[in-house]
Amino acid sequence: SAVISQKPSRDICQRGTSLTIQCQVDSQVTMMFWYRQQPGQSLTLIATANQGSEATYESGFVIDKFPISRPNLTFSTLTVSNMSPEDSSIYLCSVARGGSNTGELFFGEGSRLTVL
Amino acid sequence: DAKTTQPTSMDCAEGRAANLPCNHSTISGNEYVYWYRQIHSQGPQYIIHGLKNNETNEMASLIITEDRKSSTLILPHATLRDTAVYYCIVRPWMDSSYKLIFGSGTRLLVRP
């Protein structure tokens, strides 16, 4: 398994501001992902965080709005830029270990963001 | 487009078996069926996965039809703590990206 810590666990932000969410894993992992879960909805993949290079974004998500960093194999950040109320969601960090015999993803508890 | 279809919600009595169906009629030969669940206010949790054979672990059993177009997740003795949203996902095993694309899932309510 993998222990994933996300900070902050929740925050209330003003429209137009930006917030950076941190994801720390207790051991080195191959893949790191960021998901968004809007109220009452399923999870939507935002991007794959690539170590030492630009993240790979899914359709509908752009780097200017959701810049991502991954400086090493245990840490990543997601910034939600120029926030609007529509960005109110839970943002989840997820990781995978290469070579796993299950191919499973492990998820953090999420960061609940409310934009006023 | 969603690759799986699940009922929006189900319920079962505590102590009874919960059988959650999933339709994946367009599944490819190299795609596995994965099940995850998300308990309220938590991140999703892996339950089980399979290719074509039935699988069982300490959490659940997975029954995949012979044509692989549908599957059923079985929680043999549901408890109140099994109340959650259950996601059925298909993904290529050799997909080095490891990423998961979630559908809408089934909201399971276990009644006392």
Short mmCIF file of C-alpha atoms in Angstrom, two decimals:
data_model
loop_
_atom_site.label_atom_id
_atom_site.label_comp_id
_atom_site.label_asym_id
_atom_site.label_seq_id
_atom_site.Cartn_x
_atom_site.Cartn_y
_atom_site.Cartn_z
CA SER A 1 0.00 0.00 0.00
CA ALA A 2 0.95 3.66 -0.05
CA VAL A 3 0.27 6.36 2.51
CA ILE A 4 -0.69 9.60 0.82
CA SER A 5 -0.92 12.90 2.64
CA GLN A 6 -2.65 15.87 1.09
CA LYS A 7 -2.51 19.45 2.30
CA PRO A 8 -4.66 21.33 2.89
CA SER A 9 -7.47 18.91 3.71
CA ARG A 10 -9.94 21.71 3.12
CA ASP A 11 -9.93 25.42 2.40
CA ILE A 12 -12.26 28.27 1.63
CA CYS A 13 -10.95 30.68 -0.97
CA GLN A 14 -11.99 33.90 -2.60
CA ARG A 15 -12.80 34.19 -6.27
CA GLY A 16 -9.81 35.14 -8.39
CA THR A 17 -7.18 33.75 -6.05
CA SER A 18 -5.03 30.64 -6.50
CA LEU A 19 -4.42 27.69 -4.19
CA THR A 20 -1.70 25.07 -4.26
CA ILE A 21 -2.45 21.57 -3.02
CA GLN A 22 0.38 19.31 -1.95
CA CYS A 23 0.59 15.53 -2.21
CA GLN A 24 3.25 13.65 -0.27
CA VAL A 25 3.71 9.88 -0.53
CA ASP A 26 5.51 7.78 2.05
CA SER A 27 7.57 5.95 -0.59
CA GLN A 28 8.70 6.32 -4.18
CA VAL A 29 6.00 5.72 -6.76
CA THR A 30 6.01 5.43 -10.51
CA MET A 31 2.88 7.35 -11.41
CA MET A 32 1.06 10.24 -9.78
CA PHE A 33 -2.30 11.58 -10.86
CA TRP A 34 -4.64 14.41 -9.94
CA TYR A 35 -8.41 13.96 -9.99
CA ARG A 36 -11.28 16.35 -9.41
CA GLN A 37 -14.59 15.37 -7.86
CA GLN A 38 -17.29 17.98 -8.16
CA PRO A 39 -20.16 17.90 -5.64
CA GLY A 40 -22.24 14.75 -6.04
CA GLN A 41 -20.25 13.63 -9.08
CA SER A 42 -17.76 10.94 -9.97
CA LEU A 43 -14.02 11.46 -10.27
CA THR A 44 -12.55 13.16 -13.33
CA LEU A 45 -8.88 12.79 -14.20
CA ILE A 46 -7.17 16.15 -14.53
CA ALA A 47 -3.64 15.10 -15.42
CA THR A 48 -0.73 12.74 -14.95
CA ALA A 49 2.10 14.35 -13.01
CA ASN A 50 5.40 13.49 -14.70
CA GLN A 51 8.62 13.67 -12.77
CA GLY A 52 10.91 16.34 -14.11
CA SER A 53 8.74 17.26 -17.08
CA GLU A 54 5.43 18.85 -17.92
CA ALA A 55 2.28 17.09 -16.79
CA THR A 56 0.06 15.30 -19.28
CA TYR A 57 -3.39 16.87 -19.22
CA GLU A 58 -6.70 15.24 -20.07
CA SER A 59 -9.14 16.81 -22.47
CA GLY A 60 -10.76 19.88 -20.97
CA PHE A 61 -7.91 20.70 -18.58
CA VAL A 62 -5.05 23.10 -19.33
CA ILE A 63 -1.77 23.93 -17.71
CA ASP A 64 -2.57 27.60 -17.24
CA LYS A 65 -5.54 26.73 -15.04
CA PHE A 66 -4.08 23.69 -13.26
CA PRO A 67 -0.29 23.93 -13.17
CA ILE A 68 1.27 20.79 -11.74
CA SER A 69 4.74 20.09 -10.43
CA ARG A 70 6.45 16.83 -9.60
CA PRO A 71 10.02 17.44 -8.52
CA ASN A 72 10.68 13.89 -7.30
CA LEU A 73 9.16 10.42 -6.92
CA THR A 74 7.28 11.16 -3.70
CA PHE A 75 5.86 14.67 -4.07
CA SER A 76 3.57 16.65 -6.36
CA THR A 77 1.59 19.86 -6.27
CA LEU A 78 -1.56 20.97 -8.06
CA THR A 79 -2.40 24.66 -8.28
CA VAL A 80 -5.93 25.81 -9.01
CA SER A 81 -5.47 29.23 -10.58
CA ASN A 82 -7.80 32.22 -10.79
CA MET A 83 -10.51 30.31 -8.98
CA SER A 84 -14.22 30.65 -9.55
CA PRO A 85 -17.12 29.02 -7.67
CA GLU A 86 -17.19 26.33 -10.38
CA ASP A 87 -13.81 25.14 -9.09
CA SER A 88 -15.38 24.15 -5.79
CA SER A 89 -14.55 20.44 -5.66
CA ILE A 90 -12.57 17.76 -3.93
CA TYR A 91 -9.15 17.38 -5.48
CA LEU A 92 -7.56 13.96 -5.05
CA CYS A 93 -4.01 12.79 -5.49
CA SER A 94 -3.52 9.21 -6.66
CA VAL A 95 -0.42 7.08 -7.10
CA ALA A 96 0.60 3.79 -8.67
CA ARG A 97 3.63 1.62 -8.21
CA GLY A 98 5.20 0.16 -11.30
CA GLY A 99 5.47 -3.59 -11.23
CA SER A 100 2.49 -4.01 -8.96
CA ASN A 101 0.74 -7.32 -9.50
CA THR A 102 -2.64 -5.66 -9.20
CA GLY A 103 -2.08 -2.41 -11.09
CA GLU A 104 -4.11 -0.64 -8.45
CA LEU A 105 -4.13 3.06 -7.69
CA PHE A 106 -3.96 4.43 -4.18
CA PHE A 107 -5.81 7.61 -3.33
CA GLY A 108 -5.36 10.34 -0.79
CA GLU A 109 -8.23 11.59 1.32
CA GLY A 110 -8.64 14.61 -0.91
CA SER A 111 -8.55 18.37 -0.51
CA ARG A 112 -11.99 19.95 -0.29
CA LEU A 113 -11.97 23.37 -1.89
CA THR A 114 -14.80 25.89 -1.58
CA VAL A 115 -14.63 29.05 -3.67
CA LEU A 116 -16.78 31.98 -2.65
CA ASP B 1 -17.82 7.92 -23.59
CA ALA B 2 -18.33 5.65 -20.59
CA LYS B 3 -17.09 2.13 -21.18
CA THR B 4 -19.17 0.65 -18.38
CA THR B 5 -22.81 0.88 -17.36
CA GLN B 6 -23.93 0.45 -13.76
CA PRO B 7 -27.22 0.96 -11.95
CA THR B 8 -27.38 4.32 -10.24
CA SER B 9 -28.27 2.90 -6.85
CA MET B 10 -28.99 -0.33 -5.00
CA ASP B 11 -29.70 -1.41 -1.49
CA CYS B 12 -29.44 -4.59 0.49
CA ALA B 13 -29.98 -5.77 4.04
CA GLU B 14 -27.09 -6.07 6.44
CA GLY B 15 -25.72 -9.61 6.52
CA ARG B 16 -27.04 -10.47 3.11
CA ALA B 17 -25.05 -10.69 -0.09
CA ALA B 18 -24.80 -7.55 -2.21
CA ASN B 19 -24.59 -8.25 -5.94
CA LEU B 20 -23.52 -5.25 -8.01
CA PRO B 21 -23.79 -5.64 -11.79
CA CYS B 22 -21.71 -3.94 -14.46
CA ASN B 23 -22.12 -3.96 -18.21
CA HIS B 24 -19.00 -3.59 -20.34
CA SER B 25 -20.18 -4.88 -23.71
CA THR B 26 -17.40 -3.14 -25.67
CA ILE B 27 -14.54 -4.52 -23.58
CA SER B 28 -11.39 -5.37 -25.52
CA GLY B 29 -9.41 -8.57 -25.19
CA ASN B 30 -6.58 -6.88 -23.30
CA GLU B 31 -8.80 -4.99 -20.85
CA TYR B 32 -9.25 -5.98 -17.25
CA VAL B 33 -12.28 -5.24 -15.11
CA TYR B 34 -11.46 -3.29 -11.95
CA TRP B 35 -13.72 -2.48 -9.02
CA TYR B 36 -13.16 0.38 -6.62
CA ARG B 37 -15.37 1.83 -3.94
CA GLN B 38 -15.57 5.25 -2.33
CA ILE B 39 -16.88 5.55 1.18
CA HIS B 40 -18.23 8.97 2.04
CA SER B 41 -15.52 11.62 2.52
CA GLN B 42 -12.73 9.20 1.62
CA GLY B 43 -10.65 8.53 -1.46
CA PRO B 44 -11.51 5.52 -3.63
CA GLN B 45 -10.27 2.12 -2.51
CA TYR B 46 -9.28 -0.82 -4.70
CA ILE B 47 -11.45 -3.91 -4.25
CA ILE B 48 -10.63 -6.49 -6.90
CA HIS B 49 -9.86 -6.98 -10.57
CA GLY B 50 -10.05 -9.77 -13.15
CA LEU B 51 -9.63 -10.63 -16.81
CA LYS B 52 -11.87 -13.58 -17.56
CA ASN B 53 -11.75 -15.94 -14.62
CA ASN B 54 -13.74 -15.45 -11.47
CA GLU B 55 -11.71 -13.89 -8.69
CA THR B 56 -12.06 -13.81 -4.93
CA ASN B 57 -10.18 -11.99 -2.21
CA GLU B 58 -10.81 -11.03 1.38
CA MET B 59 -13.12 -8.21 0.37
CA ALA B 60 -15.25 -9.57 -2.44
CA SER B 61 -15.79 -11.93 -5.36
CA LEU B 62 -15.84 -10.96 -9.00
CA ILE B 63 -17.86 -12.98 -11.47
CA ILE B 64 -17.16 -12.26 -15.16
CA THR B 65 -19.42 -13.75 -17.82
CA GLU B 66 -17.89 -16.05 -20.39
CA ASP B 67 -18.27 -13.46 -23.16
CA ARG B 68 -16.75 -10.84 -20.78
CA LYS B 69 -19.48 -8.37 -21.61
CA SER B 70 -20.65 -8.07 -18.04
CA SER B 71 -19.57 -8.78 -14.51
CA THR B 72 -20.91 -8.86 -10.97
CA LEU B 73 -19.19 -7.80 -7.80
CA ILE B 74 -20.36 -9.80 -4.81
CA LEU B 75 -20.00 -8.69 -1.21
CA PRO B 76 -20.95 -11.96 0.52
CA HIS B 77 -22.07 -10.56 3.86
CA ALA B 78 -22.68 -6.85 3.55
CA THR B 79 -22.17 -4.66 6.61
CA LEU B 80 -23.17 -1.07 7.25
CA ARG B 81 -19.57 -0.08 6.53
CA ASP B 82 -19.98 -1.33 2.96
CA THR B 83 -22.30 1.59 2.22
CA ALA B 84 -20.40 3.40 -0.54
CA VAL B 85 -20.28 4.23 -4.22
CA TYR B 86 -18.92 1.27 -6.22
CA TYR B 87 -17.13 1.90 -9.50
CA CYS B 88 -16.62 -0.67 -12.25
CA ILE B 89 -13.76 0.30 -14.58
CA VAL B 90 -12.15 -1.38 -17.57
CA ARG B 91 -8.51 -0.75 -18.31
CA PRO B 92 -5.80 -2.43 -20.36
CA TRP B 93 -3.46 -4.37 -18.11
CA MET B 94 -0.47 -3.40 -20.16
CA ASP B 95 -1.45 0.27 -20.12
CA SER B 96 1.72 1.71 -18.71
CA SER B 97 -0.08 4.91 -17.86
CA TYR B 98 -1.94 3.14 -15.03
CA LYS B 99 -4.60 5.83 -15.16
CA LEU B 100 -8.24 5.04 -14.31
CA ILE B 101 -11.25 6.63 -15.93
CA PHE B 102 -14.23 6.56 -13.57
CA GLY B 103 -17.85 6.25 -14.60
CA SER B 104 -20.86 7.18 -12.51
CA GLY B 105 -20.79 4.14 -10.24
CA THR B 106 -23.49 2.48 -8.14
CA ARG B 107 -24.46 3.94 -4.80
CA LEU B 108 -24.96 0.98 -2.45
CA LEU B 109 -26.94 1.47 0.72
CA VAL B 110 -26.74 -1.32 3.29
CA ARG B 111 -29.81 -1.26 5.53
CA PRO B 112 -29.73 -2.34 9.18
#
